[in-house]
mmCIF file of C-alpha atoms in Angstrom:
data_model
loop_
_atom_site.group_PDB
_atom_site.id
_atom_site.type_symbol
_atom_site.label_atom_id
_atom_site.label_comp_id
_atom_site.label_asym_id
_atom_site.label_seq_id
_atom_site.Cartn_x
_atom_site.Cartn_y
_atom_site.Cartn_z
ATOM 1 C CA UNK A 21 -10.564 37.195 148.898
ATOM 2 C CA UNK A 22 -10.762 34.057 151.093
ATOM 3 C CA UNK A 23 -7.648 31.373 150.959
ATOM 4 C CA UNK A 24 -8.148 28.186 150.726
ATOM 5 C CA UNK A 25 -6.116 24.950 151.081
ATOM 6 C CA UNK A 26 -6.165 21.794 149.548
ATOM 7 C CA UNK A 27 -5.547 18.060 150.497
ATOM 8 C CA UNK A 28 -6.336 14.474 148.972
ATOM 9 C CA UNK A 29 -8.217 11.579 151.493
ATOM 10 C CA UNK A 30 -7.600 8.215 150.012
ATOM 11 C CA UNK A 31 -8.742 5.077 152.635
ATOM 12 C CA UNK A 32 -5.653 3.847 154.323
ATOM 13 C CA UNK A 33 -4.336 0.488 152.877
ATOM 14 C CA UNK A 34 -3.978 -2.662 155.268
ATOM 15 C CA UNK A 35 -0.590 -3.869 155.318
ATOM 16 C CA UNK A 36 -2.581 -7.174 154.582
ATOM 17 C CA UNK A 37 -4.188 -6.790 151.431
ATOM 18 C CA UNK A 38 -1.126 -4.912 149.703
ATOM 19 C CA UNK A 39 2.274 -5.394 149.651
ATOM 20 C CA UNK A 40 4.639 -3.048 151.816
ATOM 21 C CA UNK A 41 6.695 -2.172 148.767
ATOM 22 C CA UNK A 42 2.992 -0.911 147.064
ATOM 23 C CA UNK A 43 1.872 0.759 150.116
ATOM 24 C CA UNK A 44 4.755 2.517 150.460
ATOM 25 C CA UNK A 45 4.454 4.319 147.264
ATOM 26 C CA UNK A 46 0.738 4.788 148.051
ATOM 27 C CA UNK A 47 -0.716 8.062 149.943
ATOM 28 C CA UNK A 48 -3.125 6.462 152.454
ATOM 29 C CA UNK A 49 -5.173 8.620 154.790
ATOM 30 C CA UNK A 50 -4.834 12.203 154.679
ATOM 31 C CA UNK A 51 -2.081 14.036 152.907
ATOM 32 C CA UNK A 52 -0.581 17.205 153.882
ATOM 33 C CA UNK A 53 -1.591 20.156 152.630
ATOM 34 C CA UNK A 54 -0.696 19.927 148.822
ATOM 35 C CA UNK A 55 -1.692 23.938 147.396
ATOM 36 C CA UNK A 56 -3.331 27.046 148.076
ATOM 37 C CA UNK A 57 -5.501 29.313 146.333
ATOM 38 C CA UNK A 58 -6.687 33.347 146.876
ATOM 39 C CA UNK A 59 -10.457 32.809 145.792
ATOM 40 C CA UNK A 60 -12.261 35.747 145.163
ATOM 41 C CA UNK A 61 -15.893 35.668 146.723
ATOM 42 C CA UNK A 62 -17.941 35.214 143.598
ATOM 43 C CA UNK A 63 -15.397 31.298 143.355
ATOM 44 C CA UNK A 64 -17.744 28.453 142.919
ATOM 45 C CA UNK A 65 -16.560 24.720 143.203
ATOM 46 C CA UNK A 66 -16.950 24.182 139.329
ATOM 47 C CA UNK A 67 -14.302 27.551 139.159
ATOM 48 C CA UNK A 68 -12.313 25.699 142.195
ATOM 49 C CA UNK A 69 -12.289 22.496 139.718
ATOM 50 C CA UNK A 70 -10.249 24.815 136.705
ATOM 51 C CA UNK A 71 -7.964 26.620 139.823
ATOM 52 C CA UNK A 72 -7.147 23.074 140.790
ATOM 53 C CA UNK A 73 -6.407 20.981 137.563
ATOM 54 C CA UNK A 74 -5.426 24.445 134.814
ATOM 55 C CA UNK A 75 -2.915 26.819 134.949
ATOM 56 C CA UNK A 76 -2.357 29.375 132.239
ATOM 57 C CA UNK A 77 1.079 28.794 131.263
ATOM 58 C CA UNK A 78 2.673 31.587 129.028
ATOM 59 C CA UNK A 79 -0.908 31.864 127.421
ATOM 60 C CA UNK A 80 -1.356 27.807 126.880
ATOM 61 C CA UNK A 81 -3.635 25.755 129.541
ATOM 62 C CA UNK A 82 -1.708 23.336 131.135
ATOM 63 C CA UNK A 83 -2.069 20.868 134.082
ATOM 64 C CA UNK A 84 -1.283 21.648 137.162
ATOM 65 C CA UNK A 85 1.502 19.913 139.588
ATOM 66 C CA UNK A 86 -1.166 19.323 142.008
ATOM 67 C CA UNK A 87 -3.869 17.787 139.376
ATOM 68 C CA UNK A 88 -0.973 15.703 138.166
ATOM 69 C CA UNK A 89 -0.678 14.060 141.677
ATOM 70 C CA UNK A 90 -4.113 13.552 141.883
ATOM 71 C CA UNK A 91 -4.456 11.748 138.089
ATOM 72 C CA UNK A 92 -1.846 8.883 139.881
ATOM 73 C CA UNK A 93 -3.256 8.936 143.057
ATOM 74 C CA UNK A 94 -7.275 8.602 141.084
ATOM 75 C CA UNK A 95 -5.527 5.907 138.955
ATOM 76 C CA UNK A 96 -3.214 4.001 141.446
ATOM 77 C CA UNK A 97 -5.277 3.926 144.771
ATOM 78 C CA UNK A 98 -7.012 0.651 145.932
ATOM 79 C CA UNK A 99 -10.575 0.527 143.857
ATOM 80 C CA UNK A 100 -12.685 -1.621 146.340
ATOM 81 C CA UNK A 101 -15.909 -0.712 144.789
ATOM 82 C CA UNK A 102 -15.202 -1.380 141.356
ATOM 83 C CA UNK A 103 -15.366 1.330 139.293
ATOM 84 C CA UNK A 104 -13.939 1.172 135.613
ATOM 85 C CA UNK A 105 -10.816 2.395 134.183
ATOM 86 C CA UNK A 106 -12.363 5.716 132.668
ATOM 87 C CA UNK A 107 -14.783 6.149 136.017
ATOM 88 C CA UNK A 108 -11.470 6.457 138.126
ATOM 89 C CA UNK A 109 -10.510 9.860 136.407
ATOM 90 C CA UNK A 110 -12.506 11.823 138.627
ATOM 91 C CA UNK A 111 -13.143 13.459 142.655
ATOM 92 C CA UNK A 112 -15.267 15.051 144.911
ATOM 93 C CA UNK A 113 -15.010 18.014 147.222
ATOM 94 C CA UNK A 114 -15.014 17.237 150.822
ATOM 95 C CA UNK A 115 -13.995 18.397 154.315
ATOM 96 C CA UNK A 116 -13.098 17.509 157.543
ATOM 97 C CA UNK A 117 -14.391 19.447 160.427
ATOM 98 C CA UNK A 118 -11.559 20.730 162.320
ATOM 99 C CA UNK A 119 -8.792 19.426 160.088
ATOM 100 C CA UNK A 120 -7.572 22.952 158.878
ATOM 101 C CA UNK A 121 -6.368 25.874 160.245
ATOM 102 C CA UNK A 122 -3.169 27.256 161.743
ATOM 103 C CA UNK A 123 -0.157 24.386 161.131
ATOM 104 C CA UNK A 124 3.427 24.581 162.369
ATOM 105 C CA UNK A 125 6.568 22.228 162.802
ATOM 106 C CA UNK A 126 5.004 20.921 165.859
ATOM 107 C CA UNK A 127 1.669 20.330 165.049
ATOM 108 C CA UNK A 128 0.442 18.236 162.369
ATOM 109 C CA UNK A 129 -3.136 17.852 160.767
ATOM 110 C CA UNK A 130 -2.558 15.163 158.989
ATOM 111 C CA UNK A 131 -0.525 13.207 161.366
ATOM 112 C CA UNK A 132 -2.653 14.108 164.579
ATOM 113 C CA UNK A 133 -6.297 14.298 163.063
ATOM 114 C CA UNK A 134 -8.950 11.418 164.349
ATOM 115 C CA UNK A 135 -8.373 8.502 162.031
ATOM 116 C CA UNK A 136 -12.182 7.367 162.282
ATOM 117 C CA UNK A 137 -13.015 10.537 160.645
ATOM 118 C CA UNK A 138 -14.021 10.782 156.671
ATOM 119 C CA UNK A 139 -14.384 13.975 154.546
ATOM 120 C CA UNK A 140 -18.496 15.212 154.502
ATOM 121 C CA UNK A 141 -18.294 15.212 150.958
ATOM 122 C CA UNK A 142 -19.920 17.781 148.617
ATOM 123 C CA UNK A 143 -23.059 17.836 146.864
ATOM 124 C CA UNK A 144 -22.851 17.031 142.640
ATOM 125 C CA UNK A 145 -25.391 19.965 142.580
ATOM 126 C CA UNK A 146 -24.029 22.469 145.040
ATOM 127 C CA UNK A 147 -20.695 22.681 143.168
ATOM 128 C CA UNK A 148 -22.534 25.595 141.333
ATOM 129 C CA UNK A 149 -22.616 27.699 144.347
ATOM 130 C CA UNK A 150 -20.206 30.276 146.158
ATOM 131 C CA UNK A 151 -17.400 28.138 147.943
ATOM 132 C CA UNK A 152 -17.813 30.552 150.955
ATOM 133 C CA UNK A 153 -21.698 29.921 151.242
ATOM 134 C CA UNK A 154 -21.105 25.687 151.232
ATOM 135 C CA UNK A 155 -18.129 26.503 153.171
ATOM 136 C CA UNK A 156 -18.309 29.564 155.663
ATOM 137 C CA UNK A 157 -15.195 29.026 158.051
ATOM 138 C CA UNK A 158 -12.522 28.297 155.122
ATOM 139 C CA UNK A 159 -9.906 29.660 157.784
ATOM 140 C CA UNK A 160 -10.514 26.750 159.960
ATOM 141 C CA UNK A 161 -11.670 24.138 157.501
ATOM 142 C CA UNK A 162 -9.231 22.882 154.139
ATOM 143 C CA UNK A 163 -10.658 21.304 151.178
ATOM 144 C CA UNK A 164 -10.416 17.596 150.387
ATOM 145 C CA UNK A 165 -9.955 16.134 147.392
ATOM 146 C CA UNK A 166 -11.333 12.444 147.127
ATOM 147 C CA UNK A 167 -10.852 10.551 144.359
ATOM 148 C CA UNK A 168 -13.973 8.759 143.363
ATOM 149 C CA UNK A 169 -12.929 4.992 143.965
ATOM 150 C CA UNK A 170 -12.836 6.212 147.508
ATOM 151 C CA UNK A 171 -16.971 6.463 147.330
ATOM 152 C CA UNK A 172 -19.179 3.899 147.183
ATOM 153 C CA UNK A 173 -21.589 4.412 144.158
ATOM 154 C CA UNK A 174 -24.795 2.619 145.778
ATOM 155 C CA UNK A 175 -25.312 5.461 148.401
ATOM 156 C CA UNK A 176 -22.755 7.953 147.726
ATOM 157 C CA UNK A 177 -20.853 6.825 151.130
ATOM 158 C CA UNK A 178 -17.230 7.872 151.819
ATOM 159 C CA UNK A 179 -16.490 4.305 152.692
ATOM 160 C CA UNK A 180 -14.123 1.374 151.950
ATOM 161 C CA UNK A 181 -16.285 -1.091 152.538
ATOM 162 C CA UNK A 182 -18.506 -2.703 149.996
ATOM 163 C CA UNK A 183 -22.237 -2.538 149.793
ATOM 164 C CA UNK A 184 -22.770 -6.454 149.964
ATOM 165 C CA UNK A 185 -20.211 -6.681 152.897
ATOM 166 C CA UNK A 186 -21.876 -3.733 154.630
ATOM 167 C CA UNK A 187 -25.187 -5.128 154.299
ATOM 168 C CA UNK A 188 -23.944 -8.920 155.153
ATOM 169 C CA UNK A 189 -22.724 -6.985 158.314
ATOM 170 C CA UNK A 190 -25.892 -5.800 159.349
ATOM 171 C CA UNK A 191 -27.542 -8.834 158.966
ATOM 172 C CA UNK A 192 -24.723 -10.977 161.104
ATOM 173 C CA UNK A 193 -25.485 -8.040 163.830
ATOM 174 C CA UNK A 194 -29.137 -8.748 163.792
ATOM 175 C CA UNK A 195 -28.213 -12.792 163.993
ATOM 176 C CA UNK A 196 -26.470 -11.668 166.721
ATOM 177 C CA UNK A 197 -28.844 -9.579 168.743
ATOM 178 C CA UNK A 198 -31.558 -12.336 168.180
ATOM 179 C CA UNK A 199 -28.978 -15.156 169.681
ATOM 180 C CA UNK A 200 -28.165 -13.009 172.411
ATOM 181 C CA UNK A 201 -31.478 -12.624 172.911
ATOM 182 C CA UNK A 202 -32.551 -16.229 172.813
ATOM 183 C CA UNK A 203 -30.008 -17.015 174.963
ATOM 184 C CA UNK A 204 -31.059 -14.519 177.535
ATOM 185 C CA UNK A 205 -34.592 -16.159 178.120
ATOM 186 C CA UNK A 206 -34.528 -18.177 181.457
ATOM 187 C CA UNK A 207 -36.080 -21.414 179.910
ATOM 188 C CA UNK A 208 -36.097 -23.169 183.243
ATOM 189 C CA UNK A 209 -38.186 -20.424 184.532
ATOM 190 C CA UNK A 210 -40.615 -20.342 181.534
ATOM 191 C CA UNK A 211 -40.912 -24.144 181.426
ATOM 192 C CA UNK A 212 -41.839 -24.456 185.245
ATOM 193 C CA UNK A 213 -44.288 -21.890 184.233
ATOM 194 C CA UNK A 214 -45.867 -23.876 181.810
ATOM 195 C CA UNK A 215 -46.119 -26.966 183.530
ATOM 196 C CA UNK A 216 -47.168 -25.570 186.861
ATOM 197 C CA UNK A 217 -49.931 -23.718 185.399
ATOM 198 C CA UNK A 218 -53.530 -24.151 186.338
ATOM 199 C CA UNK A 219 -54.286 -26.673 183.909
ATOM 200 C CA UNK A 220 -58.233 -25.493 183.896
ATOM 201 C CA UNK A 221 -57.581 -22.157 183.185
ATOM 202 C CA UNK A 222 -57.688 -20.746 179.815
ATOM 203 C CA UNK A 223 -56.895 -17.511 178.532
ATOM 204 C CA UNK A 224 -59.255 -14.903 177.215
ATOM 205 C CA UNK A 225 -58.291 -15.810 173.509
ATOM 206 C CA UNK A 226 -59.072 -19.352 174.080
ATOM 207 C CA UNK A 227 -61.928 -18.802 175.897
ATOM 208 C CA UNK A 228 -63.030 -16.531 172.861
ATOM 209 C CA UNK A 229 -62.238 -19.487 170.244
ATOM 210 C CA UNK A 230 -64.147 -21.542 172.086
ATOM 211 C CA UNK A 231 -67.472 -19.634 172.275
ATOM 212 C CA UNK A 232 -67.053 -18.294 168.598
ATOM 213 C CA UNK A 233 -66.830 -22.141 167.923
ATOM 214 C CA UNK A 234 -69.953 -22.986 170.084
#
């Protein structure tokens, strides 16, 4: 049996896009761990999926606690890539290299982890296989739940930012790097160049015109 614990990743909120009273009420970043489960070695991610939203409840299925808190934080958390109403109700496995392990009162995952960091989120088609074999070091590394509005759909990208304003980015970096380039030529030096040039001599190409011409 291998134990494994779970905690939701939503993209924290800037204090200037939402108001304080919202983003108070909001999880941003990553949340403390939020359940465990004993996972016998045969446990896929589709039977993680069942341990995480059922429990068998005096023979009836019923939601968990923990699935529960994930419906409002799918449903509630900022949607910056757009996805519809009945596209929200769903999340992704992930993980966090190093963000697992041993906790106590003085140390704190979630409050001490690298913010820059995003869950490695897994694979649609590898939820079919053994949780152990996606996941070997379960000891050291906790599972992430990440609701899908947290993923961009055009490349699959744990990201907040939008695809047009990611790709509006690049292309004001390459502006950039060709200004900075420009502006790095020493046109004094290449002018002087050109005018103090041996006005009879021609280059090989010219020359080459010339007697294709001829």
């Amino acid at each position: 049996m291998s134990r494994v614990w779970l905690r939701f990743f939503t993209h924290p909120s800037s204090t200037t896009e939402t108001h304080t009273f919202i983003l108070g009420s909001t999880p941003n970043g990553l949340s403390e761990r939020v359940a465990t489960h004993l996972l016998p070695p045969s446990c896929t991610f589709t039977d993680l999926r069942m341990l995480v939203e059922c429990v068998n409840d005096r023979g009836m299925n019923r939601r968990t606690t923990v699935y529960q808190d994930l419906l409002h934080l799918m449903t509630s958390s900022p949607n910056p890539h757009g996805y519809g109403a009945r596209e929200l109700r769903g999340y992704r496995f992930g993980y966090i290299e190093g963000v697992g392990g041993q906790e106590t009162a003085e140390v704190s995952v979630a409050r001490d982890y690298d913010k820059s960091l995003v869950p490695s989120l897994i694979p649609l088609d590898a939820e079919g296989e053994r949780v152990r074999d996606v996941i070997p070091n379960l000891l050291e590394v906790d599972v992430i739940l990440v609701p899908v509005s947290q993923i961009r759909q055009k490349d699959g990208a744990c990201t907040a930012i939008a695809w047009r304003e990611e790709f509006e980015m690049k292309e004001a970096e390459k502006m950039k790097k060709t200004v900075d380039y420009i502006n790095s030529i020493d046109l004094e030096k290449y002018h002087a160049k050109g005018v103090g040039g041996d006005a009879g001599e021609e280059d090989e190409e010219t020359k080459a015109m010339i007697a294709a011409e001829g």
